[in-house]
Amino acid sequence: MDRSFFDAGELVGVLTTQPLGRVLDYKAPEGGCFAGAFVEVPLGPRRIVGVVWGPGAGDYDYDKVRSVARVLDVAPMRDEMRSFLARAADYTLTPLDAMLRLATRAPGLGDAPGVRRVYRLGSVVPDRMTDARAAVLAVMHEYGGLAFTLQELAAMAGVGTSVVKGMVKLGAVSEKDAPRDTPYPRLDPDHGGKDLTPDQAAGAAVLSAAVASGAYGTTLLKGVTGSGKTEVYLEAVAACLRKGRQALVLLPEIALTGEFLDRVEARFGQRPAEWHSGVTQTERRRCWRMVGQGDAGLVVGARSALFLPFRDLGLIVVDEEHDTSYKQEDGVLYNARDMAVLRAAGCSAQVVLASATPSLESWANVEAGKYARLTLTSRFGPAVMPRMAAIDMRSEDLPGGRWVSPTLRRAMQDRLDKGEQSLVFLNRRGYAPVTLCRACGHQIGCDDCDARMVEHRFLKRLMCHQCGATKPMPTVCPHCKVEGKLSAVGPGVERMGEEVQALFPDARVAVLSSDLYGSARAMKAHIAEIAAGGTDIIIGTQLVAKGHNFPKLTLVGVIDADLGLQGSDLRAAERTFQLMRQVAGRAGRAEAPGEALLQTFQPDHAVIRSIVAGDEEAFWSAEAAERRAAGVPPYGRMAGIVLSATDVQAVFDLGTAMARADGPLRRIGAQVYGPAPAPIARIRGRHRVRLLVKADKAAPLQAALAEWVAQFRLRGDLRMAIDIDPQSFY
Ligand code: ADP
Ligand code: ZN
């Protein structure tokens, strides 16, 4: 990346999005091209998009090398972005072409800027006003200065396009060509700041000064839900905008609701650019281009927004930084929190990691002095953290097939009497996790996975939560063919809904689970209705743990606080601690104080005790000590290798061969464990085998892994996925 311009005919190396495993040589086109230019190059009979990565290697006959077909009309990829992609590829052991695919996920990149015909309010009032014309004018007045396409305007007014065209002739509607991708409106950093509490103001001042310094730095912004973390980091965004640089706020996908966009609008007078799965293709393209030319000051997005071509990125906020959805589990396996730090370090930007319950990784980085830490200690306004207590299920009198203990029931009755809301939390979708035949003991499993099928009574089907396969609920046992003996075992949220409704027949009960809605809009509408008080008792999965405000909620009952502790996952304790605190944090946000009750069979378990005591520092220190002793992340390094194939013997053979050929790993002092069947040994008909590599924190793990796996060829349908710092162990 030392050369910046290549004259026509000079050899350039072009990285394409094709999985070729290398950069290809081409001749620079007429007029030359810059390093980083987005180009179209011929490959066989096709033309594909690529980026000029640097000088060509020159190891082919010059005369046979083809020319770049054309340079695309978009801002060239900056050096900083090219080195970010290269470093991210090295870190995650991902081919560069796959990284480039992440960085070019916008449609029609190669298309000319393009124009479309738009319609606005004209200057003439028609002499003869018909109902149809009045409807068109009404729509245009309602949406102020907005431009419409012909189809949009006609559809919204409920008239034919000929009506609109007639009005164009009269001058009542103006018709004009306008560019397709328009800049986002400028956000005003001085529009609507709130009066901050002294605590918040101090935090905002520190972050703003850091952003103003123009240097790299990472700060952990910690504070209970409702303490004003969002208010504080929006001040850092304001500081970034004042400096003329761009800001990016990452939210967990599920939290990307209108609520946050409304807050941005209230603070800055305009809405930001959006980048997530719910955005239209047209808007994606606009966002990608405007970010590249500096015409989007703030982007609010999901993890892949990190790969947008920012012109001058000065701040990245990772909200709810501990959220597991930041880890991409498909395709390129990366953790957006870590990649945010990598990206910011390369462009002198600040990172703010915000959370009420930070990950142990971030906590350890603060301890090690790599990250700064800011703590907001109290909730904004009168609310306080809820009172927490454990319900010892060993001494509760509860018949089989029932899960609400008498103690929890009394607390719920009390809220009903006072007209307050309760939340019953169970992190299990569906009606029952297991369907058992009482005649033969058979449990109904998925045909393609080693997983039991979960009954979803609402959908009247069984569903595999691994692969999503469904089948109708059988009446006859598929194993012994006996009829009428199948029964639901264990609770899911739908079943809790039934139990709670039976306990409180007059209460308004709502079950909140992501799979019960046809659309994100329907879910949002339902949540808004619940928050407004339209429900007495909410039954919910972890969907309710995030983001939403329920002002009337004063009691949280956790049905099974032990649930998360059962896994073999090294982060099981951490996850349980975070989830329980987040759920408990839903209670008592407004004036009424809250209470959280945790049903548990192990009230003396260290994790349960620290949750109840609310002693975070004690929890983190104890957890850190255990991980340090075990040499696992964040105090050691790990990589998971999952091999899969339809032939079980082939997977095990490869796994065994890999474990034997561990020379490159042994040289850096790393150990290989396995091969062992993965916790879910079969998914979608593919057998899965897992190897785990453990190394010291300082060991050059990626290089050794690359050398190790390069010794093997993947034959047939064998596949290998390498996961650096694995988060899930399935
Ligand atoms: P967090 O991000 O820590 O959960 P928020 O920033 O969302 O906290 O704040 C919680 C609620 O309190 C929000 O409705 C927010 O607008 C309000 N709030 C926080 N700080 C202030 C303040 N200084 N002035 C007015 N409202 C505030
Ligand atoms: Zn399945």
mmCIF file of N, CA and C and ligand atoms in Angstrom, residues 194-197 200 224-231 263 380 589, ligand 1:
data_model
loop_
_atom_site.group_PDB
_atom_site.id
_atom_site.type_symbol
_atom_site.label_atom_id
_atom_site.label_comp_id
_atom_site.label_asym_id
_atom_site.label_seq_id
_atom_site.Cartn_x
_atom_site.Cartn_y
_atom_site.Cartn_z
ATOM 1 N N LYS A 194 -29.828 17.370 27.027
ATOM 2 C CA LYS A 194 -30.546 17.405 28.310
ATOM 3 C C LYS A 194 -29.640 18.004 29.375
ATOM 4 N N ASP A 195 -30.235 18.425 30.496
ATOM 5 C CA ASP A 195 -29.429 18.817 31.642
ATOM 6 C C ASP A 195 -28.970 17.542 32.320
ATOM 7 N N LEU A 196 -27.670 17.319 32.331
ATOM 8 C CA LEU A 196 -27.162 16.072 32.878
ATOM 9 C C LEU A 196 -26.969 16.185 34.388
ATOM 10 N N THR A 197 -27.072 15.047 35.055
ATOM 11 C CA THR A 197 -26.742 15.009 36.485
ATOM 12 C C THR A 197 -25.224 15.189 36.598
ATOM 13 N N GLN A 200 -23.378 12.183 35.337
ATOM 14 C CA GLN A 200 -23.450 12.057 33.879
ATOM 15 C C GLN A 200 -22.591 13.111 33.198
ATOM 16 N N VAL A 224 -25.882 0.963 35.738
ATOM 17 C CA VAL A 224 -27.093 0.148 35.728
ATOM 18 C C VAL A 224 -28.040 0.658 34.651
ATOM 19 N N THR A 225 -28.943 -0.201 34.219
ATOM 20 C CA THR A 225 -29.949 0.181 33.245
ATOM 21 C C THR A 225 -30.699 1.406 33.779
ATOM 22 N N GLY A 226 -30.814 2.427 32.953
ATOM 23 C CA GLY A 226 -31.535 3.614 33.392
ATOM 24 C C GLY A 226 -30.650 4.670 34.036
ATOM 25 N N SER A 227 -29.336 4.436 34.078
ATOM 26 C CA SER A 227 -28.451 5.419 34.713
ATOM 27 C C SER A 227 -28.082 6.548 33.753
ATOM 28 N N GLY A 228 -28.449 6.400 32.499
ATOM 29 C CA GLY A 228 -28.194 7.478 31.545
ATOM 30 C C GLY A 228 -26.964 7.253 30.671
ATOM 31 N N LYS A 229 -26.578 6.013 30.463
ATOM 32 C CA LYS A 229 -25.423 5.722 29.597
ATOM 33 C C LYS A 229 -25.658 6.263 28.193
ATOM 34 N N THR A 230 -26.899 6.071 27.698
ATOM 35 C CA THR A 230 -27.210 6.544 26.352
ATOM 36 C C THR A 230 -27.070 8.060 26.274
ATOM 37 N N GLU A 231 -27.615 8.751 27.277
ATOM 38 C CA GLU A 231 -27.492 10.217 27.294
ATOM 39 C C GLU A 231 -26.021 10.618 27.252
ATOM 40 N N ARG A 263 -34.791 8.917 19.930
ATOM 41 C CA ARG A 263 -33.911 9.631 20.867
ATOM 42 C C ARG A 263 -32.835 10.408 20.124
ATOM 43 N N PHE A 380 -31.177 7.326 36.937
ATOM 44 C CA PHE A 380 -31.673 8.683 36.791
ATOM 45 C C PHE A 380 -33.041 8.767 37.461
ATOM 46 N N ARG A 589 -38.471 0.934 37.362
ATOM 47 C CA ARG A 589 -37.762 2.033 36.713
ATOM 48 C C ARG A 589 -38.358 3.386 37.074
HETATM 49 P P1 ADP B 1 -29.197 3.649 30.068
HETATM 50 O O1 ADP B 1 -28.700 3.831 28.669
HETATM 51 O O2 ADP B 1 -28.092 3.655 31.094
HETATM 52 O O3 ADP B 1 -30.142 2.516 30.257
HETATM 53 P P2 ADP B 1 -30.754 5.989 29.488
HETATM 54 O O4 ADP B 1 -29.763 6.945 28.921
HETATM 55 O O5 ADP B 1 -31.604 5.257 28.543
HETATM 56 O O6 ADP B 1 -30.020 4.954 30.449
HETATM 57 O O7 ADP B 1 -31.649 6.764 30.553
HETATM 58 C C1 ADP B 1 -32.803 6.196 31.140
HETATM 59 C C2 ADP B 1 -33.973 7.151 31.037
HETATM 60 O O8 ADP B 1 -33.725 8.304 31.837
HETATM 61 C C3 ADP B 1 -34.198 7.659 29.636
HETATM 62 O O9 ADP B 1 -35.579 7.806 29.410
HETATM 63 C C4 ADP B 1 -33.501 9.011 29.623
HETATM 64 O O10 ADP B 1 -34.039 9.884 28.661
HETATM 65 C C5 ADP B 1 -33.730 9.481 31.035
HETATM 66 N N1 ADP B 1 -32.630 10.342 31.466
HETATM 67 C C6 ADP B 1 -31.393 9.946 31.798
HETATM 68 N N2 ADP B 1 -30.635 10.988 32.158
HETATM 69 C C7 ADP B 1 -31.409 12.091 32.034
HETATM 70 C C8 ADP B 1 -31.207 13.493 32.256
HETATM 71 N N3 ADP B 1 -30.038 13.964 32.696
HETATM 72 N N4 ADP B 1 -32.252 14.328 32.038
HETATM 73 C C9 ADP B 1 -33.444 13.858 31.607
HETATM 74 N N5 ADP B 1 -33.692 12.541 31.378
HETATM 75 C C10 ADP B 1 -32.697 11.659 31.580
#
